[in-house]
Amino acid sequence: GEDVEQSLFLSVREGDSSVINCTYTDSSSTYLYWYKQEPGAGLQLLTYIFSNMDMKQDQRLTVLLNKKDKHLSLRIADTQTGDSAIYFCAEKRAGRRALTFGSGTRLQVQP
Amino acid sequence: DAGITQSPRYKITETGRQVTLMCHQTWSHSYMFWYRQDLGHGLRLIYYSAAADITDKGEVPDGYVVSRSKTENFPLTLESATRSQTSVYFCASSEQGATNEKLFFGSGTQLSVL
């Protein structure tokens, strides 16, 4: 996960918006993903965006992609305590089957 | 709706022992993957498989062996466990031809090598 970077920790209050950021280095990336990992569980796909898109919205989730700066963000509106988890950014590089993951951002939601 | 299951859930072993982690999926997905999760490194790819009898190395394959005699199973073997292999191991699968490459993960195996 060296080529995909994320900040390690984010703390927000319940009801606020959370923004988790990710930077990647490979301009050939075709899809970018956000996965969520709850304690003691595997990763679950939250959302993904194709590289020719700038934004994707899915209920409380908004993904923004700045391809020029190789920057991806996930905004969670009206953050709830159930959103507390580790969030992983991942990229699919052209010609590769496996995804490359970042180190994960731990989101803590305070009541 | 079993999905993808890993066993054991927890394993403690000693340095030098052989350990096999099991992964089974019920979707008939062509692709299967093994990742390890370590603090500060996120998930790193160990091995993956495109189909039965086809496997390939990932980012950190040393010390591991895989096999895929059946589409639904993808066991990972540590031939001679070392302390540096203490980690959480995740198996994942995806459909062939799925251009958006969604991965489905198992719940993980937490391995401790003493």
Coordinates of N, CA and C in Angstrom, one line a residue:
Chain A
G1 N 0.8 -1.2 0.0 CA 0.0 0.0 0.0 C 0.8 1.3 0.0
E2 N 2.1 1.2 -0.4 CA 3.0 2.4 -0.2 C 2.5 3.5 -1.2
D3 N 1.9 3.1 -2.3 CA 1.6 4.1 -3.3 C 0.3 4.7 -3.2
V4 N -0.5 4.3 -2.2 CA -1.8 4.9 -1.9 C -1.7 5.4 -0.4
E5 N -1.8 6.7 -0.2 CA -1.6 7.2 1.1 C -2.9 7.8 1.7
Q6 N -3.1 7.6 3.0 CA -4.2 8.1 3.7 C -3.7 8.6 5.1
S7 N -4.4 9.5 5.7 CA -4.1 9.9 7.0 C -4.6 8.8 7.9
L8 N -4.0 8.6 9.1 CA -4.3 7.5 10.0 C -5.6 7.6 10.8
F9 N -6.0 8.8 11.1 CA -7.0 8.9 12.1 C -7.9 10.2 11.9
L10 N -9.2 10.0 12.1 CA -10.1 11.2 12.0 C -11.1 11.0 13.1
S11 N -11.4 12.1 13.8 CA -12.4 12.1 14.8 C -13.4 13.2 14.5
V12 N -14.7 12.8 14.6 CA -15.8 13.8 14.3 C -16.9 13.6 15.3
R13 N -17.7 14.6 15.4 CA -18.9 14.5 16.3 C -20.1 13.9 15.5
E14 N -20.9 13.2 16.2 CA -22.1 12.7 15.6 C -22.9 13.8 14.9
G15 N -23.4 13.6 13.7 CA -24.2 14.6 13.0 C -23.4 15.5 12.1
D16 N -22.0 15.6 12.4 CA -21.2 16.3 11.5 C -20.9 15.6 10.2
S17 N -20.2 16.2 9.3 CA -19.7 15.5 8.1 C -18.3 15.1 8.3
S18 N -18.0 14.0 7.7 CA -16.6 13.4 7.8 C -16.0 13.5 6.4
V19 N -14.8 13.9 6.2 CA -14.1 13.8 5.0 C -12.8 13.0 5.1
I20 N -12.7 11.9 4.4 CA -11.5 11.1 4.4 C -10.8 11.2 3.1
N21 N -9.5 11.5 3.2 CA -8.8 11.8 2.0 C -7.8 10.7 1.6
C22 N -7.4 10.7 0.4 CA -6.5 9.6 -0.2 C -5.8 10.2 -1.4
T23 N -4.5 9.9 -1.4 CA -3.7 10.2 -2.6 C -3.1 9.0 -3.2
Y24 N -3.1 8.9 -4.5 CA -2.5 7.8 -5.2 C -1.5 8.3 -6.2
T25 N -0.7 7.4 -6.8 CA 0.4 7.9 -7.6 C 0.3 7.4 -9.1
D26 N -0.5 6.3 -9.3 CA -0.6 5.8 -10.6 C -1.6 6.4 -11.5
S27 N -1.3 7.1 -12.5 CA -2.2 7.8 -13.4 C -3.0 6.8 -14.3
S28 N -2.6 5.6 -14.3 CA -3.3 4.6 -15.1 C -4.5 3.9 -14.4
S29 N -4.7 4.3 -13.1 CA -5.7 3.7 -12.3 C -7.1 3.9 -13.0
T30 N -7.8 2.8 -13.2 CA -9.1 2.9 -13.9 C -10.3 3.1 -13.0
Y31 N -10.2 2.4 -11.8 CA -11.3 2.5 -10.8 C -10.6 2.8 -9.5
L32 N -11.4 3.6 -8.6 CA -10.9 3.9 -7.3 C -12.1 3.5 -6.3
Y33 N -11.7 3.0 -5.2 CA -12.7 2.4 -4.3 C -12.6 2.9 -2.9
W34 N -13.7 2.8 -2.2 CA -13.7 3.0 -0.7 C -14.3 1.7 -0.1
Y35 N -13.5 1.1 0.8 CA -13.9 0.0 1.6 C -14.0 0.3 3.0
K36 N -14.9 -0.3 3.7 CA -15.1 -0.1 5.2 C -14.8 -1.4 5.9
Q37 N -14.1 -1.3 7.0 CA -13.8 -2.4 7.9 C -14.2 -2.1 9.3
E38 N -15.2 -2.9 9.7 CA -15.7 -2.8 11.1 C -14.8 -3.7 12.0
P39 N -14.8 -3.5 13.3 CA -13.9 -4.3 14.2 C -14.1 -5.8 14.0
G40 N -13.0 -6.5 13.9 CA -13.1 -8.0 13.8 C -13.7 -8.5 12.5
A41 N -13.9 -7.7 11.5 CA -14.6 -8.1 10.3 C -13.7 -7.9 9.1
G42 N -14.1 -8.5 7.9 CA -13.4 -8.2 6.7 C -13.8 -6.9 6.1
L43 N -13.3 -6.6 4.9 CA -13.6 -5.3 4.3 C -14.9 -5.4 3.5
Q44 N -15.6 -4.4 3.5 CA -16.9 -4.3 2.7 C -16.8 -3.1 1.7
L45 N -17.1 -3.4 0.5 CA -17.1 -2.3 -0.5 C -18.2 -1.3 -0.2
L46 N -17.8 0.0 0.0 CA -18.8 1.1 0.2 C -19.2 1.7 -1.1
T47 N -18.3 2.1 -1.9 CA -18.6 2.7 -3.2 C -17.3 2.7 -4.0
Y48 N -17.5 3.0 -5.3 CA -16.3 3.1 -6.2 C -16.6 4.2 -7.3
I49 N -15.6 4.6 -7.9 CA -15.8 5.6 -9.0 C -14.9 5.3 -10.1
F50 N -15.4 5.4 -11.3 CA -14.6 5.2 -12.5 C -13.7 6.5 -12.7
S51 N -12.5 6.3 -13.3 CA -11.6 7.4 -13.4 C -11.9 8.5 -14.3
N52 N -13.0 8.3 -15.1 CA -13.4 9.5 -16.0 C -14.5 10.3 -15.3
M53 N -14.8 10.0 -14.1 CA -15.8 10.7 -13.3 C -15.2 11.7 -12.3
D54 N -15.8 12.8 -12.0 CA -15.3 13.7 -11.0 C -16.0 13.4 -9.7
M55 N -17.2 13.0 -9.7 CA -18.0 12.9 -8.5 C -19.0 11.7 -8.6
K56 N -19.3 11.1 -7.5 CA -20.3 10.1 -7.4 C -21.0 10.3 -6.0
Q57 N -22.3 10.3 -6.1 CA -23.1 10.4 -4.8 C -23.9 9.2 -4.6
D58 N -24.0 8.7 -3.4 CA -24.8 7.5 -3.1 C -25.3 7.7 -1.6
Q59 N -26.5 8.2 -1.5 CA -27.1 8.5 -0.2 C -26.2 9.4 0.6
R60 N -25.7 9.0 1.7 CA -24.9 9.9 2.6 C -23.5 10.0 2.1
L61 N -23.1 9.2 1.1 CA -21.7 9.2 0.7 C -21.5 10.0 -0.6
T62 N -20.4 10.8 -0.6 CA -20.0 11.5 -1.8 C -18.6 11.3 -2.0
V63 N -18.3 10.8 -3.2 CA -16.9 10.6 -3.6 C -16.5 11.7 -4.6
L64 N -15.3 12.3 -4.3 CA -14.8 13.3 -5.2 C -13.4 12.8 -5.8
L65 N -13.2 12.9 -7.1 CA -12.0 12.5 -7.7 C -11.4 13.7 -8.4
N66 N -10.1 14.0 -8.1 CA -9.3 15.0 -8.8 C -8.2 14.2 -9.4
K67 N -8.4 13.9 -10.7 CA -7.5 13.1 -11.4 C -6.1 13.8 -11.6
K68 N -6.2 15.1 -11.8 CA -5.0 15.8 -12.1 C -4.0 15.8 -10.8
D69 N -4.6 15.9 -9.7 CA -3.8 15.9 -8.4 C -3.7 14.4 -7.8
K70 N -4.4 13.5 -8.5 CA -4.5 12.1 -8.0 C -5.0 12.1 -6.5
H71 N -6.1 12.7 -6.3 CA -6.6 12.9 -5.0 C -8.1 12.4 -5.0
L72 N -8.4 11.5 -4.0 CA -9.7 11.0 -3.9 C -10.2 11.3 -2.5
S73 N -11.5 11.6 -2.3 CA -12.0 11.8 -1.0 C -13.4 11.2 -0.9
L74 N -13.7 10.9 0.4 CA -15.0 10.3 0.7 C -15.6 11.2 1.8
R75 N -16.8 11.7 1.5 CA -17.5 12.5 2.4 C -18.7 11.8 2.9
I76 N -18.8 11.7 4.2 CA -20.0 11.0 4.8 C -20.8 12.1 5.5
A77 N -22.0 12.3 5.0 CA -22.9 13.3 5.6 C -23.6 12.8 6.8
D78 N -23.9 13.7 7.8 CA -24.6 13.3 9.0 C -24.0 12.0 9.6
T79 N -22.7 12.1 10.0 CA -22.0 10.9 10.4 C -22.6 10.3 11.7
Q80 N -22.8 9.0 11.7 CA -23.4 8.3 12.9 C -22.4 7.5 13.6
T81 N -22.7 7.1 14.8 CA -21.7 6.2 15.6 C -21.5 4.9 14.8
G82 N -22.5 4.4 14.1 CA -22.3 3.2 13.3 C -21.3 3.4 12.2
D83 N -20.9 4.6 11.9 CA -19.9 4.8 10.8 C -18.5 4.7 11.3
S84 N -18.3 4.5 12.6 CA -17.0 4.3 13.2 C -16.4 3.0 12.7
A85 N -15.3 3.1 12.0 CA -14.6 2.0 11.4 C -13.3 2.4 10.8
I86 N -12.6 1.5 10.1 CA -11.5 1.9 9.3 C -11.9 1.9 7.8
Y87 N -11.5 3.0 7.2 CA -11.9 3.2 5.8 C -10.6 3.1 4.9
F88 N -10.7 2.2 3.9 CA -9.6 2.0 3.0 C -9.9 2.5 1.6
C89 N -8.9 3.3 1.1 CA -8.9 3.7 -0.3 C -8.2 2.6 -1.1
A90 N -8.6 2.3 -2.3 CA -7.9 1.3 -3.1 C -8.0 1.7 -4.6
E91 N -7.0 1.4 -5.3 CA -7.0 1.7 -6.8 C -6.9 0.4 -7.6
K92 N -7.5 0.4 -8.8 CA -7.2 -0.7 -9.7 C -6.4 -0.1 -10.8
R93 N -5.2 -0.6 -11.0 CA -4.3 -0.1 -12.0 C -4.5 -0.8 -13.3
A94 N -4.3 -0.2 -14.4 CA -4.5 -0.8 -15.7 C -3.6 -2.0 -15.8
G95 N -4.1 -3.1 -16.3 CA -3.3 -4.3 -16.5 C -3.1 -5.1 -15.3
R96 N -3.6 -4.7 -14.2 CA -3.5 -5.5 -13.0 C -4.9 -5.9 -12.5
R97 N -4.9 -7.1 -12.0 CA -6.2 -7.6 -11.5 C -6.5 -7.3 -10.1
A98 N -5.4 -7.3 -9.3 CA -5.6 -7.1 -7.8 C -5.6 -5.6 -7.6
L99 N -6.3 -5.2 -6.5 CA -6.3 -3.8 -6.1 C -5.1 -3.5 -5.2
T100 N -4.7 -2.2 -5.2 CA -3.7 -1.7 -4.3 C -4.4 -0.8 -3.3
F101 N -4.2 -1.2 -2.0 CA -4.8 -0.5 -0.9 C -4.0 0.5 -0.2
G102 N -4.6 1.5 0.4 CA -3.9 2.4 1.3 C -3.9 1.8 2.7
S103 N -3.3 2.5 3.7 CA -3.1 2.0 5.0 C -4.3 2.1 5.9
G104 N -5.3 2.8 5.4 CA -6.6 2.9 6.1 C -6.6 4.1 7.0
T105 N -7.8 4.7 7.2 CA -8.1 5.8 8.1 C -9.1 5.3 9.1
R106 N -8.7 5.5 10.4 CA -9.7 5.1 11.4 C -10.6 6.3 11.7
L107 N -11.9 6.1 11.5 CA -12.8 7.2 11.8 C -13.5 6.9 13.2
Q108 N -13.4 7.8 14.0 CA -14.0 7.7 15.4 C -15.1 8.8 15.4
V109 N -16.3 8.3 15.7 CA -17.5 9.2 15.8 C -17.9 9.4 17.3
Q110 N -17.8 10.6 17.8 CA -18.1 10.9 19.2 C -19.5 11.3 19.3
P111 N -20.2 10.7 20.3 CA -21.7 11.0 20.5 C -21.8 12.5 21.0
Chain B
D1 N -26.6 -18.5 1.6 CA -25.8 -17.4 1.2 C -24.5 -17.3 2.0
A2 N -23.7 -18.4 1.8 CA -22.5 -18.5 2.6 C -21.4 -17.5 2.2
G3 N -21.3 -17.2 0.9 CA -20.3 -16.2 0.5 C -18.9 -16.7 0.5
I4 N -18.0 -16.1 1.3 CA -16.6 -16.4 1.4 C -16.3 -16.6 2.8
T5 N -15.8 -17.8 3.2 CA -15.5 -18.1 4.5 C -14.0 -18.5 4.7
Q6 N -13.4 -18.1 5.8 CA -12.1 -18.4 6.1 C -12.0 -19.2 7.4
S7 N -11.0 -20.1 7.5 CA -10.8 -20.8 8.7 C -9.4 -21.2 8.9
P8 N -8.9 -21.2 10.1 CA -9.6 -20.9 11.4 C -9.7 -19.4 11.5
R9 N -10.5 -19.0 12.5 CA -10.7 -17.5 12.7 C -9.4 -17.0 13.5
Y10 N -8.9 -17.8 14.4 CA -7.7 -17.5 15.1 C -6.7 -18.7 15.1
K11 N -5.5 -18.4 15.1 CA -4.5 -19.5 15.1 C -3.2 -19.0 15.8
I12 N -2.7 -19.8 16.7 CA -1.4 -19.5 17.3 C -0.5 -20.7 17.0
T13 N 0.7 -20.4 16.5 CA 1.6 -21.4 16.2 C 3.0 -21.0 16.6
E14 N 3.9 -21.9 16.4 CA 5.3 -21.6 16.8 C 6.2 -21.5 15.6
T15 N 7.3 -20.7 15.8 CA 8.2 -20.5 14.7 C 8.7 -21.9 14.1
G16 N 8.7 -22.0 12.8 CA 9.2 -23.2 12.1 C 8.1 -24.2 11.7
R17 N 6.9 -24.0 12.3 CA 5.8 -24.9 12.0 C 5.2 -24.5 10.7
Q18 N 4.6 -25.6 10.0 CA 3.8 -25.3 8.8 C 2.3 -25.0 9.2
V19 N 1.8 -24.0 8.6 CA 0.4 -23.6 8.9 C -0.3 -23.4 7.6
T20 N -1.6 -23.9 7.5 CA -2.4 -23.7 6.4 C -3.7 -22.9 6.7
L21 N -3.9 -21.9 6.0 CA -5.1 -21.1 6.2 C -6.1 -21.4 5.1
M22 N -7.3 -21.6 5.4 CA -8.3 -22.1 4.4 C -9.2 -20.9 4.0
C23 N -9.6 -21.0 2.7 CA -10.5 -20.0 2.1 C -11.5 -20.8 1.2
H24 N -12.8 -20.5 1.4 CA -13.8 -21.2 0.5 C -14.8 -20.2 0.1
Q25 N -15.2 -20.2 -1.2 CA -16.2 -19.3 -1.7 C -17.3 -20.1 -2.4
T26 N -18.5 -19.6 -2.3 CA -19.6 -20.3 -2.9 C -20.2 -19.7 -4.2
W27 N -19.5 -18.6 -4.6 CA -20.1 -17.8 -5.8 C -19.5 -18.3 -7.1
S28 N -18.6 -19.2 -7.1 CA -17.9 -19.6 -8.3 C -17.2 -18.5 -9.0
H29 N -16.7 -17.5 -8.2 CA -15.8 -16.5 -8.7 C -14.5 -17.0 -9.2
S30 N -14.1 -16.5 -10.4 CA -12.9 -17.0 -11.0 C -11.6 -16.5 -10.2
Y31 N -11.6 -15.3 -9.7 CA -10.4 -14.7 -9.1 C -10.5 -14.8 -7.6
M32 N -9.4 -15.2 -7.0 CA -9.3 -15.2 -5.5 C -7.9 -14.6 -5.2
F33 N -7.9 -14.0 -4.0 CA -6.7 -13.3 -3.5 C -6.5 -13.6 -2.1
W34 N -5.2 -13.5 -1.7 CA -4.8 -13.4 -0.3 C -4.1 -12.1 0.0
Y35 N -4.5 -11.4 1.0 CA -3.9 -10.2 1.5 C -3.5 -10.4 3.0
R36 N -2.5 -9.7 3.4 CA -2.2 -9.6 4.8 C -2.4 -8.2 5.3
Q37 N -2.8 -8.0 6.5 CA -3.1 -6.7 7.0 C -2.2 -6.5 8.2
D38 N -1.3 -5.5 8.1 CA -0.4 -5.1 9.2 C -0.5 -3.6 9.5
L39 N -0.4 -3.3 10.8 CA -0.5 -1.9 11.2 C 0.5 -1.1 10.4
G40 N 0.1 0.0 9.8 CA 0.9 0.9 9.1 C 1.2 0.6 7.7
H41 N 0.7 -0.7 7.3 CA 0.9 -1.1 5.9 C -0.4 -1.3 5.1
G42 N -1.4 -1.3 5.8 CA -2.7 -1.5 5.2 C -2.8 -3.0 4.7
L43 N -3.3 -3.2 3.5 CA -3.4 -4.6 3.0 C -2.4 -4.7 1.9
R44 N -1.6 -5.8 2.0 CA -0.6 -6.1 1.0 C -0.9 -7.5 0.3
L45 N -0.8 -7.6 -1.0 CA -1.2 -8.8 -1.7 C -0.1 -9.8 -1.6
I46 N -0.5 -11.0 -1.2 CA 0.5 -12.1 -1.1 C 0.5 -12.9 -2.4
Y47 N -0.6 -13.5 -2.8 CA -0.8 -14.3 -4.0 C -2.2 -14.1 -4.5
Y48 N -2.4 -14.4 -5.8 CA -3.8 -14.4 -6.3 C -3.9 -15.5 -7.4
S49 N -5.1 -15.8 -7.7 CA -5.4 -16.9 -8.7 C -6.5 -16.5 -9.6
A50 N -6.2 -16.7 -10.9 CA -7.2 -16.3 -11.9 C -8.2 -17.4 -12.2
A51 N -7.9 -18.6 -11.8 CA -8.7 -19.8 -12.1 C -8.1 -21.0 -11.4
A52 N -8.8 -22.1 -11.5 CA -8.2 -23.3 -10.9 C -6.8 -23.6 -11.7
D53 N -5.8 -23.9 -10.9 CA -4.5 -24.3 -11.3 C -3.7 -23.1 -11.9
I54 N -4.2 -21.9 -11.7 CA -3.5 -20.7 -12.2 C -3.3 -19.8 -11.0
T55 N -2.0 -19.6 -10.6 CA -1.7 -18.7 -9.5 C -0.6 -17.8 -9.8
D56 N -0.5 -16.7 -9.1 CA 0.6 -15.7 -9.4 C 0.9 -15.0 -8.2
K57 N 2.2 -14.5 -8.1 CA 2.7 -13.8 -6.9 C 2.2 -12.4 -6.9
G58 N 2.0 -11.9 -5.6 CA 1.7 -10.6 -5.4 C 2.9 -9.8 -4.9
E59 N 2.6 -8.9 -4.0 CA 3.7 -7.9 -3.5 C 4.6 -8.6 -2.5
V60 N 4.1 -9.5 -1.7 CA 4.9 -10.1 -0.6 C 4.7 -11.6 -0.5
P61 N 5.2 -12.3 -1.5 CA 4.9 -13.8 -1.6 C 5.9 -14.7 -0.8
D62 N 7.1 -14.1 -0.4 CA 8.1 -15.0 0.2 C 7.6 -15.6 1.5
G63 N 7.9 -16.9 1.5 CA 7.5 -17.7 2.7 C 6.1 -18.3 2.7
Y64 N 5.4 -18.1 1.6 CA 4.0 -18.5 1.4 C 3.9 -19.4 0.1
V65 N 3.0 -20.4 0.2 CA 2.7 -21.2 -0.9 C 1.1 -21.3 -1.1
V66 N 0.6 -21.3 -2.3 CA -0.8 -21.4 -2.5 C -1.0 -22.5 -3.5
S67 N -2.3 -22.9 -3.5 CA -2.7 -23.9 -4.5 C -4.2 -23.6 -4.8
R68 N -4.6 -24.1 -6.0 CA -6.0 -23.9 -6.4 C -6.5 -25.0 -7.3
S69 N -6.7 -26.2 -6.6 CA -7.1 -27.4 -7.4 C -8.6 -27.3 -7.7
K70 N -9.3 -26.6 -6.9 CA -10.8 -26.4 -7.2 C -11.1 -24.9 -7.2
T71 N -12.0 -24.5 -8.0 CA -12.4 -23.1 -8.1 C -12.8 -22.5 -6.8
E72 N -13.4 -23.3 -5.9 CA -14.0 -22.7 -4.7 C -13.0 -22.6 -3.5
N73 N -11.9 -23.2 -3.6 CA -10.9 -23.3 -2.5 C -9.6 -22.6 -2.9
F74 N -9.0 -21.9 -2.0 CA -7.7 -21.2 -2.2 C -6.9 -21.2 -0.9
P75 N -6.3 -22.3 -0.5 CA -5.6 -22.4 0.7 C -4.2 -21.7 0.6
L76 N -3.8 -21.1 1.8 CA -2.5 -20.4 1.9 C -1.7 -21.1 2.9
T77 N -0.5 -21.6 2.6 CA 0.3 -22.3 3.5 C 1.6 -21.5 3.8
L78 N 1.9 -21.4 5.1 CA 3.2 -20.9 5.5 C 4.0 -22.1 5.8
E79 N 5.1 -22.3 5.0 CA 5.8 -23.5 5.0 C 6.6 -23.7 6.3
S80 N 7.2 -22.6 6.8 CA 8.0 -22.6 8.0 C 7.7 -21.2 8.7
A81 N 6.7 -21.2 9.5 CA 6.3 -19.9 10.0 C 7.4 -19.1 10.7
T82 N 7.4 -17.8 10.5 CA 8.3 -16.8 11.2 C 7.5 -15.8 12.0
R83 N 8.1 -15.1 12.9 CA 7.4 -14.1 13.7 C 6.9 -13.0 12.8
S84 N 7.6 -12.7 11.8 CA 7.2 -11.6 10.9 C 5.9 -11.9 10.1
Q85 N 5.5 -13.2 10.2 CA 4.3 -13.5 9.5 C 3.1 -13.4 10.4
T86 N 3.3 -13.0 11.7 CA 2.2 -12.7 12.5 C 1.4 -11.5 11.9
S87 N 0.1 -11.7 11.6 CA -0.7 -10.8 10.9 C -2.1 -11.2 10.9
V88 N -3.0 -10.4 10.3 CA -4.3 -10.8 9.9 C -4.4 -11.1 8.5
Y89 N -4.9 -12.2 8.1 CA -4.9 -12.6 6.7 C -6.3 -12.6 6.2
F90 N -6.5 -12.0 5.0 CA -7.8 -11.9 4.4 C -7.8 -12.5 3.0
C91 N -8.8 -13.3 2.8 CA -9.0 -13.9 1.5 C -10.1 -13.1 0.8
A92 N -10.1 -13.0 -0.5 CA -11.1 -12.2 -1.2 C -11.3 -12.9 -2.6
S93 N -12.4 -12.6 -3.2 CA -12.7 -13.1 -4.5 C -13.4 -12.0 -5.4
S94 N -13.3 -12.2 -6.7 CA -14.0 -11.3 -7.6 C -14.4 -12.1 -8.8
E95 N -15.4 -11.6 -9.6 CA -15.9 -12.2 -10.8 C -15.0 -12.0 -11.9
Q96 N -14.9 -12.9 -12.8 CA -14.1 -12.7 -14.0 C -14.9 -11.8 -14.9
G97 N -14.2 -10.9 -15.6 CA -14.8 -10.0 -16.5 C -15.5 -8.8 -15.9
A98 N -15.5 -8.7 -14.6 CA -16.1 -7.6 -13.9 C -15.1 -6.4 -14.0
T99 N -15.3 -5.5 -14.9 CA -14.4 -4.4 -15.1 C -14.2 -3.5 -13.9
N100 N -15.3 -3.4 -13.1 CA -15.2 -2.6 -11.9 C -14.5 -3.3 -10.7
E101 N -14.2 -4.6 -10.9 CA -13.3 -5.3 -10.0 C -13.7 -5.2 -8.5
K102 N -15.0 -5.5 -8.2 CA -15.4 -5.5 -6.8 C -14.8 -6.7 -6.1
L103 N -14.2 -6.5 -5.0 CA -13.7 -7.6 -4.2 C -14.6 -7.9 -3.0
F104 N -14.8 -9.2 -2.8 CA -15.6 -9.6 -1.6 C -14.7 -10.3 -0.7
F105 N -14.7 -9.9 0.6 CA -13.7 -10.4 1.6 C -14.3 -11.3 2.6
G106 N -13.4 -12.3 3.0 CA -13.8 -13.1 4.2 C -13.6 -12.3 5.4
S107 N -13.8 -12.9 6.6 CA -13.8 -12.2 7.9 C -12.3 -12.2 8.4
G108 N -11.4 -12.9 7.8 CA -10.0 -12.9 8.2 C -9.6 -14.0 9.2
T109 N -8.3 -14.3 9.1 CA -7.7 -15.2 10.1 C -6.6 -14.4 10.8
Q110 N -6.7 -14.4 12.1 CA -5.7 -13.7 12.9 C -4.6 -14.8 13.3
L111 N -3.4 -14.6 12.8 CA -2.4 -15.6 13.0 C -1.3 -15.0 13.9
S112 N -0.9 -15.7 15.0 CA 0.2 -15.3 15.8 C 1.2 -16.4 15.8
V113 N 2.5 -16.0 15.5 CA 3.6 -16.9 15.4 C 4.5 -16.6 16.6
L114 N 4.6 -17.5 17.5 CA 5.4 -17.2 18.8 C 6.9 -17.7 18.6

